[in-house]
PDB file of C-alpha atoms and ligand atoms in Angstrom:
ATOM      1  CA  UNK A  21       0.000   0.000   0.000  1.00  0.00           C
ATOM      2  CA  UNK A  22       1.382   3.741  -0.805  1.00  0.00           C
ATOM      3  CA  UNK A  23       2.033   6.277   1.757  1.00  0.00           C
ATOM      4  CA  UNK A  24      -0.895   8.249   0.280  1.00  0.00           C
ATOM      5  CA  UNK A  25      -3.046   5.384   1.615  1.00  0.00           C
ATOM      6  CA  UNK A  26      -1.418   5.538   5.084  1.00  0.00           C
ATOM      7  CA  UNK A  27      -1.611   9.041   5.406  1.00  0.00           C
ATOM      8  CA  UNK A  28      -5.514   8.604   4.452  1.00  0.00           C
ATOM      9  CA  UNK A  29      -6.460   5.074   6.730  1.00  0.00           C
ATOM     10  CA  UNK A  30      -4.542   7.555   9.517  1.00  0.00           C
ATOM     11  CA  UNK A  31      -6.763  10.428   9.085  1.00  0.00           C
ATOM     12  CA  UNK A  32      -9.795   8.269   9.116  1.00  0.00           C
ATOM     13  CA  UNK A  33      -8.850   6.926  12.268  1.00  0.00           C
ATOM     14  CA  UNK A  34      -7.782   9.778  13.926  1.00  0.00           C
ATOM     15  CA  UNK A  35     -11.176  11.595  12.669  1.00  0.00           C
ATOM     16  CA  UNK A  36     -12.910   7.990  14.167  1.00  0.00           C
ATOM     17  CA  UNK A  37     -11.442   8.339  17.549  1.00  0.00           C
ATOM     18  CA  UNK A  38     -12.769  12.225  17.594  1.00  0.00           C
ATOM     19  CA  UNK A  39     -16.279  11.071  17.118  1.00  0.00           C
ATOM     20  CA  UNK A  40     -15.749   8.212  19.973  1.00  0.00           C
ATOM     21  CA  UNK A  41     -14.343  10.891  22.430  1.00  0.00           C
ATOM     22  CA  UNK A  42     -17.263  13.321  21.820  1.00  0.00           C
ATOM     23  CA  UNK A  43     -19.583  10.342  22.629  1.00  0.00           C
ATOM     24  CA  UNK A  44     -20.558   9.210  18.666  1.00  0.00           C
ATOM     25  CA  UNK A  45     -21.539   5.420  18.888  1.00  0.00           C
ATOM     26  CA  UNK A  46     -22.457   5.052  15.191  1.00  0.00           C
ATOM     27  CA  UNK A  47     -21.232   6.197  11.491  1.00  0.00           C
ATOM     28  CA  UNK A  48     -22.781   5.046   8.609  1.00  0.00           C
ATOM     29  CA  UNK A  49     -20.287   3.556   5.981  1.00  0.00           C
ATOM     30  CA  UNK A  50     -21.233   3.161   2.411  1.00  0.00           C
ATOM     31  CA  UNK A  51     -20.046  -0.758   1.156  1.00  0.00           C
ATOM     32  CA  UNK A  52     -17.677   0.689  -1.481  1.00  0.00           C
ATOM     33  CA  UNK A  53     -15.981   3.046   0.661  1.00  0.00           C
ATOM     34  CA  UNK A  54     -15.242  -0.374   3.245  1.00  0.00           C
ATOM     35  CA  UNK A  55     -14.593  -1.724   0.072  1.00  0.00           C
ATOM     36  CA  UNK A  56     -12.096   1.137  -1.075  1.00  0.00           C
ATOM     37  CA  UNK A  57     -10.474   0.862   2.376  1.00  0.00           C
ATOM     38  CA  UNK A  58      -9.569  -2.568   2.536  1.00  0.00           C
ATOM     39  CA  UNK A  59      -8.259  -2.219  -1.440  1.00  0.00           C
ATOM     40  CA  UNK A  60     -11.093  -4.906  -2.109  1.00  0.00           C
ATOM     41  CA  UNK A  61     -13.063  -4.614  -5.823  1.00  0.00           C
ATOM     42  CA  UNK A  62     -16.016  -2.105  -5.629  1.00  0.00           C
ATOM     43  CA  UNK A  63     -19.227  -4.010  -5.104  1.00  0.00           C
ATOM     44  CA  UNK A  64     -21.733  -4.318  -7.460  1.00  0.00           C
ATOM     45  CA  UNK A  65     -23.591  -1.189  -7.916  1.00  0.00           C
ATOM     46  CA  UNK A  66     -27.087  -2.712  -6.920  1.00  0.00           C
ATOM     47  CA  UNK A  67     -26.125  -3.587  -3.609  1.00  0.00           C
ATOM     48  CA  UNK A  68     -28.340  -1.324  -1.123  1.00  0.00           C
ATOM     49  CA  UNK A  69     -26.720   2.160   0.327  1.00  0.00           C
ATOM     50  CA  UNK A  70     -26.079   1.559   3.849  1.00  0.00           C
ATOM     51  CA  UNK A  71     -26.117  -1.815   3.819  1.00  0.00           C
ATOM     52  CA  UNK A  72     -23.048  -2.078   5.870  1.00  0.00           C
ATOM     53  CA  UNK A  73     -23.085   0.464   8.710  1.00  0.00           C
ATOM     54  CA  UNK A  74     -20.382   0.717  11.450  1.00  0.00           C
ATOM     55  CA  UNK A  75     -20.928   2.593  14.276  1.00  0.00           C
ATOM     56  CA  UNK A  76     -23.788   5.007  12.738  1.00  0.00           C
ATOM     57  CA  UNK A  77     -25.243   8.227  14.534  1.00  0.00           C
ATOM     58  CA  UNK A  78     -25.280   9.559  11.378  1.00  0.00           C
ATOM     59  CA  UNK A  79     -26.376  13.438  10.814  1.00  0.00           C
ATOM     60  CA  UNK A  80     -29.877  14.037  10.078  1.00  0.00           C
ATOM     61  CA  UNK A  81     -29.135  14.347   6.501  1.00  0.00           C
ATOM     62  CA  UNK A  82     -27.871  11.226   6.152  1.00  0.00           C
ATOM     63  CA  UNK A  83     -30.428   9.076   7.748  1.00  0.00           C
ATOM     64  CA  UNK A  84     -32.600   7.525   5.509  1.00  0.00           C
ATOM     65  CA  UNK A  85     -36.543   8.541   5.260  1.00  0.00           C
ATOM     66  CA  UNK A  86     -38.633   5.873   4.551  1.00  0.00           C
ATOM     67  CA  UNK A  87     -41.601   6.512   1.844  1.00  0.00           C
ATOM     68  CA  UNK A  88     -44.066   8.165   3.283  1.00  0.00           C
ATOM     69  CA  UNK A  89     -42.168   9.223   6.596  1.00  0.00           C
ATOM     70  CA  UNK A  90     -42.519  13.117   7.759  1.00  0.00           C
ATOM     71  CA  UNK A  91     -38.532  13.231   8.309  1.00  0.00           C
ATOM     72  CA  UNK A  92     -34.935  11.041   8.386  1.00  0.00           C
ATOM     73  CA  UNK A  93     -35.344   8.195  10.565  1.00  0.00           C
ATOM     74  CA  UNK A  94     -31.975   5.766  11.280  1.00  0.00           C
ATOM     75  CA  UNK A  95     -30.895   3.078   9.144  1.00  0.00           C
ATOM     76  CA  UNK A  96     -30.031  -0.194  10.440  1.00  0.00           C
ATOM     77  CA  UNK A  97     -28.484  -2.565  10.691  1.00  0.00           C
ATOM     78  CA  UNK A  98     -25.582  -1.231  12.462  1.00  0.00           C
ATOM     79  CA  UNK A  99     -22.657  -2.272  14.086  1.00  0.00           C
ATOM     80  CA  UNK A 100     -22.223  -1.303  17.838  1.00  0.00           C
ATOM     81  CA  UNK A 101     -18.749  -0.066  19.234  1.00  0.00           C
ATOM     82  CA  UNK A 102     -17.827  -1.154  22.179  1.00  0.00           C
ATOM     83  CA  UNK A 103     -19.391   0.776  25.522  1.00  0.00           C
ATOM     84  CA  UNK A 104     -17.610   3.748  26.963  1.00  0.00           C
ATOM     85  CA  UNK A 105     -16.170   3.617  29.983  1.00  0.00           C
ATOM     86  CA  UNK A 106     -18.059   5.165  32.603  1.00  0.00           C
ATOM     87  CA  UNK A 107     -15.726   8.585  33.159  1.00  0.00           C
ATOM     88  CA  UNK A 108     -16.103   8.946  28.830  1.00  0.00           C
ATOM     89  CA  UNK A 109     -19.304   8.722  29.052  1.00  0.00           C
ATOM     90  CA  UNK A 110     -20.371  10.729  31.903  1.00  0.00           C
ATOM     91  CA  UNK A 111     -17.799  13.153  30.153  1.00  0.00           C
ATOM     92  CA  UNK A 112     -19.587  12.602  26.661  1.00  0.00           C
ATOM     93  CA  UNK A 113     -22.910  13.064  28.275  1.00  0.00           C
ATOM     94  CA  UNK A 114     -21.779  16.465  30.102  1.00  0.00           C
ATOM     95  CA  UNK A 115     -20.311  17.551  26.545  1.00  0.00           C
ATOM     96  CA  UNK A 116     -23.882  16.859  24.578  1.00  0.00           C
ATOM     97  CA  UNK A 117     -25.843  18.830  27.566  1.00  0.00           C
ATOM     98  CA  UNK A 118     -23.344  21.713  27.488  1.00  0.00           C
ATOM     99  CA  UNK A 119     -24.110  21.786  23.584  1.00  0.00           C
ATOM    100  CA  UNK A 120     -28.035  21.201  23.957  1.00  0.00           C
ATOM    101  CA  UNK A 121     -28.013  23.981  26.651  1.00  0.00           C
ATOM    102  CA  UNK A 122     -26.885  26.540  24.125  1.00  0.00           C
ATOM    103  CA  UNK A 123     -28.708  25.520  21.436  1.00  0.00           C
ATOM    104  CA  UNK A 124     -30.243  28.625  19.043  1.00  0.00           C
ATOM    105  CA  UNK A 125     -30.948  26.306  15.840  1.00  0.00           C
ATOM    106  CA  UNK A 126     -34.739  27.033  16.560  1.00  0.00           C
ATOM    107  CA  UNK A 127     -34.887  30.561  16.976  1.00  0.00           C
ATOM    108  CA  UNK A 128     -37.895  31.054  17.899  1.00  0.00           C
ATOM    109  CA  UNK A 129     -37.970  28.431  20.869  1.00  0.00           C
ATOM    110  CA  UNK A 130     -34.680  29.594  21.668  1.00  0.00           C
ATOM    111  CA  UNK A 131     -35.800  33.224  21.854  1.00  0.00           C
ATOM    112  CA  UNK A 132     -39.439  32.278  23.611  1.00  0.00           C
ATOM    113  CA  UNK A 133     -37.988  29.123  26.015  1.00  0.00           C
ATOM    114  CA  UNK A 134     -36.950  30.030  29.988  1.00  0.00           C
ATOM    115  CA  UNK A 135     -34.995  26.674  30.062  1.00  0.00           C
ATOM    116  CA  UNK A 136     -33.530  24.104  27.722  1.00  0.00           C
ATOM    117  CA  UNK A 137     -35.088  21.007  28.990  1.00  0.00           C
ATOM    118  CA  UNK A 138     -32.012  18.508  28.217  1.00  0.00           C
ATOM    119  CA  UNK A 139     -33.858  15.329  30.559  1.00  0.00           C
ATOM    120  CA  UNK A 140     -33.540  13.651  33.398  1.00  0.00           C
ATOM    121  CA  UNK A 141     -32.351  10.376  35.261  1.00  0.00           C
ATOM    122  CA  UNK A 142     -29.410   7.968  35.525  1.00  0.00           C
ATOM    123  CA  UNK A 143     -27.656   8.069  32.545  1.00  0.00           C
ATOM    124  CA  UNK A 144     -26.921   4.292  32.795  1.00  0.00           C
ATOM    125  CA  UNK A 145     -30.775   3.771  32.944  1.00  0.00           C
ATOM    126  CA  UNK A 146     -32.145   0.280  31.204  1.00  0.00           C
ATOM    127  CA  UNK A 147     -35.223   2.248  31.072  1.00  0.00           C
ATOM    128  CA  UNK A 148     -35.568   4.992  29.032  1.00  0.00           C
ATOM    129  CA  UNK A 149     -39.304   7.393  28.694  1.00  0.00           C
ATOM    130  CA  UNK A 150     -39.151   9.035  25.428  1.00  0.00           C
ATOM    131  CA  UNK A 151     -42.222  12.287  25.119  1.00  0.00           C
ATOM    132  CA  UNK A 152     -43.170  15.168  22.985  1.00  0.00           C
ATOM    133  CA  UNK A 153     -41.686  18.465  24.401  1.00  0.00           C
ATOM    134  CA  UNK A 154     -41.581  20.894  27.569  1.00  0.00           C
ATOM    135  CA  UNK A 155     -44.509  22.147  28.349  1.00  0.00           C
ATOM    136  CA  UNK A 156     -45.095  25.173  30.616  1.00  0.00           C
ATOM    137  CA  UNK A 157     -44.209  23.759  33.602  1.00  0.00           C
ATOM    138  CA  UNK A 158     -41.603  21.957  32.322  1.00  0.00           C
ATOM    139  CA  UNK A 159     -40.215  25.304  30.668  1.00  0.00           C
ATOM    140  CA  UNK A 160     -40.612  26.796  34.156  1.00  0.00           C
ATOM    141  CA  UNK A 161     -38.146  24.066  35.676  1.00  0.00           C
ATOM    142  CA  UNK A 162     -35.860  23.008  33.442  1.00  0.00           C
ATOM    143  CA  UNK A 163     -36.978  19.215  33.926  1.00  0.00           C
ATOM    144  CA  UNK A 164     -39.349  17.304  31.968  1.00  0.00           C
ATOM    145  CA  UNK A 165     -42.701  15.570  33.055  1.00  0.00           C
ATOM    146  CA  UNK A 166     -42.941  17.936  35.966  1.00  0.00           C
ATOM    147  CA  UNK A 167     -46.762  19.290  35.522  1.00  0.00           C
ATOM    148  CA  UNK A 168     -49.941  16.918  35.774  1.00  0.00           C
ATOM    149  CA  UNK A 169     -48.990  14.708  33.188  1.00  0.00           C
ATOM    150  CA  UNK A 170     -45.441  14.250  34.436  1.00  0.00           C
ATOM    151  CA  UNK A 171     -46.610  13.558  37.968  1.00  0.00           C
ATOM    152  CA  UNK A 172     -49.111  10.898  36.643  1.00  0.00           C
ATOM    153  CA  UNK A 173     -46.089   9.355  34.766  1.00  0.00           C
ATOM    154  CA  UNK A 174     -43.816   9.374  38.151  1.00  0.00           C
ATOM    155  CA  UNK A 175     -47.001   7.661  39.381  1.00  0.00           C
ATOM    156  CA  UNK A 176     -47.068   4.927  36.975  1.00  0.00           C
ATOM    157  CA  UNK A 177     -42.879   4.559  37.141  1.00  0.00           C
ATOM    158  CA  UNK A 178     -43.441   4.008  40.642  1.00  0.00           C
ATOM    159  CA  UNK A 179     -45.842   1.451  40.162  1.00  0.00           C
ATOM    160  CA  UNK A 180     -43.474  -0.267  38.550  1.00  0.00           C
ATOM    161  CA  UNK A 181     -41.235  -0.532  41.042  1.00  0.00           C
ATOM    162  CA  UNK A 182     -38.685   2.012  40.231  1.00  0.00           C
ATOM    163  CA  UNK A 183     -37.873   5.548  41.314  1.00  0.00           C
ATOM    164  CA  UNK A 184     -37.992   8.285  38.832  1.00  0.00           C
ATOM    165  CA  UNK A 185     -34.249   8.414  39.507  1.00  0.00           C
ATOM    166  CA  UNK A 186     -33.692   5.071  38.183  1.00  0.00           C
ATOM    167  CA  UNK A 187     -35.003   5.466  34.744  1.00  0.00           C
ATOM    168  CA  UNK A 188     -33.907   8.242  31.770  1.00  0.00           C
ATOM    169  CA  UNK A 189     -36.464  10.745  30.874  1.00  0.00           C
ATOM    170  CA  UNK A 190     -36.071  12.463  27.675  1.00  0.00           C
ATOM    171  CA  UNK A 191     -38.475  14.537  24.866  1.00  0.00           C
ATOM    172  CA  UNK A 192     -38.120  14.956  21.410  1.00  0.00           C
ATOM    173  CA  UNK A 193     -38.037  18.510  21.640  1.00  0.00           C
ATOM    174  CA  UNK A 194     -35.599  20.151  24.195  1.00  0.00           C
ATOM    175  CA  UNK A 195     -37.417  23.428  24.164  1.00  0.00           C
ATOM    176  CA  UNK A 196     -41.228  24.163  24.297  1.00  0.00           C
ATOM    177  CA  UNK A 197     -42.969  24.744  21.256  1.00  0.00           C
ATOM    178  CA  UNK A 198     -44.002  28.534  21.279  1.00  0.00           C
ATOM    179  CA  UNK A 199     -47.314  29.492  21.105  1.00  0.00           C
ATOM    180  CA  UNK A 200     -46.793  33.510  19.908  1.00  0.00           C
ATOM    181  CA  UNK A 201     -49.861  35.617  21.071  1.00  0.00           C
ATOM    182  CA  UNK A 202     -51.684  32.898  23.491  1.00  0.00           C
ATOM    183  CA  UNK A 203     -50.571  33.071  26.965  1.00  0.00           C
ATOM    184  CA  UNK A 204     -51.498  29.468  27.894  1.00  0.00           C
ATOM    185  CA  UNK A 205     -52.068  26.442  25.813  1.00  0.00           C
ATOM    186  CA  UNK A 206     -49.273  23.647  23.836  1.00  0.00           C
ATOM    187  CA  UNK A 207     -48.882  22.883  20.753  1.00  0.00           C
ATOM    188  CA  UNK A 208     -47.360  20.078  18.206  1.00  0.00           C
ATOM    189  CA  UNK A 209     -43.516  20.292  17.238  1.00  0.00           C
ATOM    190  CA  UNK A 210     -43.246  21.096  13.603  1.00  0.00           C
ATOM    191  CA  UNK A 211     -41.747  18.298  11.731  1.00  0.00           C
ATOM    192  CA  UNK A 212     -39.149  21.067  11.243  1.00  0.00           C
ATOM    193  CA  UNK A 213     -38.660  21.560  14.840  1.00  0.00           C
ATOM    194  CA  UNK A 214     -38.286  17.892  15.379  1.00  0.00           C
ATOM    195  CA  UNK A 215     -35.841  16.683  12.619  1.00  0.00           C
ATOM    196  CA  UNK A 216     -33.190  19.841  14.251  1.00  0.00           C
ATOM    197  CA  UNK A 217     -33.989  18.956  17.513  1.00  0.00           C
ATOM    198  CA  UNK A 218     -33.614  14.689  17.338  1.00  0.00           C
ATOM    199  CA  UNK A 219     -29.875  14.066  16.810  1.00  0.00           C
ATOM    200  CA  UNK A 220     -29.396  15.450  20.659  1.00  0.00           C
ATOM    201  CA  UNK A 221     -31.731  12.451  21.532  1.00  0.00           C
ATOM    202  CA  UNK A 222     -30.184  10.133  19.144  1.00  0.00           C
ATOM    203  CA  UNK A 223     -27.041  11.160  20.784  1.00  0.00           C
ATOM    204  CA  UNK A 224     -28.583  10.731  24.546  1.00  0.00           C
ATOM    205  CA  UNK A 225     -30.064   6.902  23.641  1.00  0.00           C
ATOM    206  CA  UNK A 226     -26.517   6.490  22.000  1.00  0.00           C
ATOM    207  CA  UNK A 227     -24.763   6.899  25.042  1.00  0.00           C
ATOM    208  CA  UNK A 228     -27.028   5.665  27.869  1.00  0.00           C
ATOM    209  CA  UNK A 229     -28.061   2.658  25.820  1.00  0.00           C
ATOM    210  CA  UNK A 230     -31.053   1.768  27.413  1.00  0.00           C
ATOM    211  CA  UNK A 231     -32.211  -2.056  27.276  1.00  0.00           C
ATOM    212  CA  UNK A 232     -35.838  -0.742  26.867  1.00  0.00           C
ATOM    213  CA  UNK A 233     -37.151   2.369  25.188  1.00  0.00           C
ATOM    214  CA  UNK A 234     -41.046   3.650  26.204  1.00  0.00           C
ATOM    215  CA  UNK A 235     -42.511   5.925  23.620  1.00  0.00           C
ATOM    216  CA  UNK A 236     -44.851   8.099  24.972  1.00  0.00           C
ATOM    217  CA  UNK A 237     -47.621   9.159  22.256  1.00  0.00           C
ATOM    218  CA  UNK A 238     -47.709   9.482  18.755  1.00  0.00           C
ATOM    219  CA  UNK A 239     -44.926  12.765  18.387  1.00  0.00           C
ATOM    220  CA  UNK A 240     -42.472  10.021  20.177  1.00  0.00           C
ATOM    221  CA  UNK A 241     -43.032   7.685  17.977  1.00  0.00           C
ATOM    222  CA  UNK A 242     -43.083   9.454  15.260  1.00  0.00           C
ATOM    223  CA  UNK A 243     -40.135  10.749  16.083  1.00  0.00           C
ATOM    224  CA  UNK A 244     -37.588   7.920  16.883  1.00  0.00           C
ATOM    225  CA  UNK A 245     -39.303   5.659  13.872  1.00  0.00           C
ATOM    226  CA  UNK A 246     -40.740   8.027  11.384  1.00  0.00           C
ATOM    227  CA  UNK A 247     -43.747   6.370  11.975  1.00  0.00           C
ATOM    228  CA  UNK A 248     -46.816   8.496  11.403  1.00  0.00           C
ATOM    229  CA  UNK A 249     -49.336   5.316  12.055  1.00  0.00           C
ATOM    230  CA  UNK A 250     -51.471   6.454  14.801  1.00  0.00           C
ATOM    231  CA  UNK A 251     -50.222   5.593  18.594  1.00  0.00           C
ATOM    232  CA  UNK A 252     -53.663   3.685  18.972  1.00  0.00           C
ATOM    233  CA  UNK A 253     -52.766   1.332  16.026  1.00  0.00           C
ATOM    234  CA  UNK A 254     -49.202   1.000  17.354  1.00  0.00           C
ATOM    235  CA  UNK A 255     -49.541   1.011  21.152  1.00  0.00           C
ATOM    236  CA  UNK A 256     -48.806  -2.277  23.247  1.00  0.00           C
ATOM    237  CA  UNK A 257     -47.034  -3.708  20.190  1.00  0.00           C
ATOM    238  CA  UNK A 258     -42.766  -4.039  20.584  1.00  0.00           C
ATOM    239  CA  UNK A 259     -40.904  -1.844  17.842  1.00  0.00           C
ATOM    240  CA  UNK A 260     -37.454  -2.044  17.231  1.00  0.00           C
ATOM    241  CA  UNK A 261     -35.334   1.579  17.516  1.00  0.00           C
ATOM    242  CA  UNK A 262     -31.615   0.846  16.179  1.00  0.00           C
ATOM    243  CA  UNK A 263     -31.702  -2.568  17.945  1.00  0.00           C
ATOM    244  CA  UNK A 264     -33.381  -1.387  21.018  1.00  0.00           C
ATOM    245  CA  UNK A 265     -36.895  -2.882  21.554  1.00  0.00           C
ATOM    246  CA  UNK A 266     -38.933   0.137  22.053  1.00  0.00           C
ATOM    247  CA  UNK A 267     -42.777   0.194  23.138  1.00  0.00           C
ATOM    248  CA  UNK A 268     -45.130   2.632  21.928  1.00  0.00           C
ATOM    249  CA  UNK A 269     -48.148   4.015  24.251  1.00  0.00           C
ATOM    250  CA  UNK A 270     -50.107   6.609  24.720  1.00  0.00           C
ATOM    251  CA  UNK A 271     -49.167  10.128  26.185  1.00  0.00           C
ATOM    252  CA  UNK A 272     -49.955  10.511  30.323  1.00  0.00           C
ATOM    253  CA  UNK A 273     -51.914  13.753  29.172  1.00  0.00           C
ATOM    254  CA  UNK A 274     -54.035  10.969  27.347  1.00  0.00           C
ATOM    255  CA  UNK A 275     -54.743   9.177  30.391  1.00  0.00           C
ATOM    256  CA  UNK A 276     -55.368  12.803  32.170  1.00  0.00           C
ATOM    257  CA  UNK A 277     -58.140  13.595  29.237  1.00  0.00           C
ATOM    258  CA  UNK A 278     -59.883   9.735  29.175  1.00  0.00           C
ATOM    259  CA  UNK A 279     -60.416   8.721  32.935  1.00  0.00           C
ATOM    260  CA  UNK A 280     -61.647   5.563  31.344  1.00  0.00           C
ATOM    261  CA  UNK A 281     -60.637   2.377  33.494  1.00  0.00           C
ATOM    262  CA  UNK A 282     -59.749   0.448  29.938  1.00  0.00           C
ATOM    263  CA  UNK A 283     -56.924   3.016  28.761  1.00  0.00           C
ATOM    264  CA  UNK A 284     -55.972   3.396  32.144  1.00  0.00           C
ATOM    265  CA  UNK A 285     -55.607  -0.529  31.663  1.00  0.00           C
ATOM    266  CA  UNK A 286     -54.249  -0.125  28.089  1.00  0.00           C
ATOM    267  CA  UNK A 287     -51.091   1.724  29.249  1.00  0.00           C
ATOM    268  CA  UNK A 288     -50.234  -0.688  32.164  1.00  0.00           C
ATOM    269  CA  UNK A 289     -50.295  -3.973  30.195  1.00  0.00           C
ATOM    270  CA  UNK A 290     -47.651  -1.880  28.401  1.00  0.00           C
ATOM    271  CA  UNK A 291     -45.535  -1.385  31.378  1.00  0.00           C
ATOM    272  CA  UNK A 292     -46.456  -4.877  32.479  1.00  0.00           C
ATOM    273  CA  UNK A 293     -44.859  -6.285  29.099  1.00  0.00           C
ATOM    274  CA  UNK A 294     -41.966  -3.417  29.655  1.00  0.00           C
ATOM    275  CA  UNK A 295     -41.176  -4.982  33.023  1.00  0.00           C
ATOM    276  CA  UNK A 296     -41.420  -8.777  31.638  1.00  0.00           C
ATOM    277  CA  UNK A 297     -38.628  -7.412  28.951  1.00  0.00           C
ATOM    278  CA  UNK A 298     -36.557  -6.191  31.661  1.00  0.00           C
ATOM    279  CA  UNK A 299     -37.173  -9.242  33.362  1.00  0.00           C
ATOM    280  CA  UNK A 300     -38.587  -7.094  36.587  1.00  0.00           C
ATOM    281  CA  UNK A 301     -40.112  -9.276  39.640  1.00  0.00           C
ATOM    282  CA  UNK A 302     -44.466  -8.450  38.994  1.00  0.00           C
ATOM    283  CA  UNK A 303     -46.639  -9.334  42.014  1.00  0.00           C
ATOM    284  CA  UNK A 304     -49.836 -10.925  41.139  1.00  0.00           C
ATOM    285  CA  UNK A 305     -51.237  -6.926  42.825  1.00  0.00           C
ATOM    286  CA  UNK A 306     -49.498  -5.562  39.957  1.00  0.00           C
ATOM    287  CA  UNK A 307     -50.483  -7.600  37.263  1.00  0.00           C
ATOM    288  CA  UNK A 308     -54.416  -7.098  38.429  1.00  0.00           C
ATOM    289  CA  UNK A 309     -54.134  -3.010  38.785  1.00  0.00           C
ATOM    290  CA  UNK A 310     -57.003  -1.885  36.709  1.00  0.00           C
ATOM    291  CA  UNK A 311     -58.651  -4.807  35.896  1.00  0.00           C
ATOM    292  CA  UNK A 312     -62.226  -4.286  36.896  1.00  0.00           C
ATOM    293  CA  UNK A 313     -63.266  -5.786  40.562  1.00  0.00           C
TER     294      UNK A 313
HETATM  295  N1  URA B  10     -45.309  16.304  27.944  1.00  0.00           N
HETATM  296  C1  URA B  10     -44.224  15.842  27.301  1.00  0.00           C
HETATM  297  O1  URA B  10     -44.343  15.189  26.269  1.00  0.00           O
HETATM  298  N2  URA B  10     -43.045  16.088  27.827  1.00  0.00           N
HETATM  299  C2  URA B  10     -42.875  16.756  28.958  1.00  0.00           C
HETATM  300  O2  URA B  10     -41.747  16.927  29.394  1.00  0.00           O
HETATM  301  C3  URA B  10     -44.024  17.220  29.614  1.00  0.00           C
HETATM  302  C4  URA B  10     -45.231  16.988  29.099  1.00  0.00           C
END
């Protein structure tokens, strides 16, 4: 091999071990770039983009939207590196909330937000609660799930078994969607707003690498899968986030709108199939809350 190549395979690694140090798990390599690398003949030029990925977090632009899909969603399969230790990661983690913190890409939820509502939790959770955005409260404390629908899901984590503490709580959207001219009230995130704001939480799941994700409503769903299929179709049934099993249910302002027993129901066979996947102890009391009497 020539020098030229050297100097080249150096700089790639070098570049590599940058992304690793600032917390990147994954980079999407095209086949005939490997190909290139290891001086091997080009493959053939049918052979799907992507098909080989190593280590991908790749930039919004380069994730792949399936048909139909509002935004850039990731491509699998991919190839994980090997974990951080815990000092790199805690470090990695501190690095992506210093960025987050500062973020202006949105202007107008950077101009309108009080606090940049990074999350919340141990960052070496194996559960991981994925919402929408900050609301008002939340924008009021920095912390996500704090209002009425936040305390109803610390009620339902508890019921579980775990302390809020224990599991990673993250949004979609870091800041709260403005609502210019109406003094109360929240609204969607643009699909805009969410394809700027996702690589932080791409970034986030990268690094704590939960064993189970919860997707709370359809904008988290939508969001981590590019799935726009309604949460009712999708809830209670396992999805698969860059290896991750994720489940999809609905939103705790759901449950705060429909008192009904049966979605109250709905959302804990969730958790109860959560819990089974993180093989969590269930007492025969938990496995009968809100079954009718
Ligand atoms: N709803 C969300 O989706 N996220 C929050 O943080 C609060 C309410």
């Amino acid at each position: 091999m020539s020098d030229e190549y050297h100097q080249l395979l150096d700089a790639a690694i070098q570049h590599l071990e940058g992304l690793k140090a600032r917390g990147v798990r994954f980079v999407p390599v095209q086949p005939e770039h490997l190909a290139a690398l290891a001086g091997a003949p080009r493959p053939v030029a049918s052979r799907p983009a992507m098909a080989t990925a190593v280590a991908a977090a790749p930039k919004p632009s380069e994730r792949a939207a399936p048909a139909g899909a509002l935004f850039s969603v990731p491509v699998e399969p991919v190839v994980v590196l090997p974990a951080l230790s815990p000092e790199a990661k805690a470090a990695a983690f501190e690095d992506l909330r210093a960025r987050a913190m500062v973020c202006v890409k949105c202007p107008n939820l950077a101009s309108s937000r009080k606090n940049v509502v990074f999350g919340v939790g141990s960052i070496d959770a194996e559960l991981m609660f994925v919402g929408e955005a900050p609301g008002a409260d939340e924008d009021e404390q920095g912390e996500p799930f704090v209002g009425k629908a936040g305390q109803l899901l610390t009620k339902i984590i508890q019921t579980m078994g775990l302390q809020r503490g224990q599991v990673y709580i993250g949004n979609i959207l870091k800041c709260r969607p403005d609502t210019p001219g109406e003094s109360a009230g929240n609204r969607k995130p643009t699909p805009a707003e969410m394809q700027t704001c996702i690589p932080y939480l791409h970034e986030q799941i990268d690094l704590i690498r939960p064993k189970v994700l919860v997707a709370l409503g359809g904008t988290a769903v939508e969001g981590l899968l590019g799935k726009t299929v309604g949460i009712t179709k999708l809830r209670g049934q396992w999805q698969t986030y860059r290896n991750i099993p994720l489940m999809p249910t609905y939103h705790p302002a759901y449950l705060l709108r429909n008192q009904a027993l049966s979605e109250k129901r709905r959302v804990w066979e969730d958790m109860l199939s959560v819990m089974e996947k993180l093989n969590m102890p269930i007492s025969e009391k938990q496995r009968s809350f809100f079954l009718r009497a």
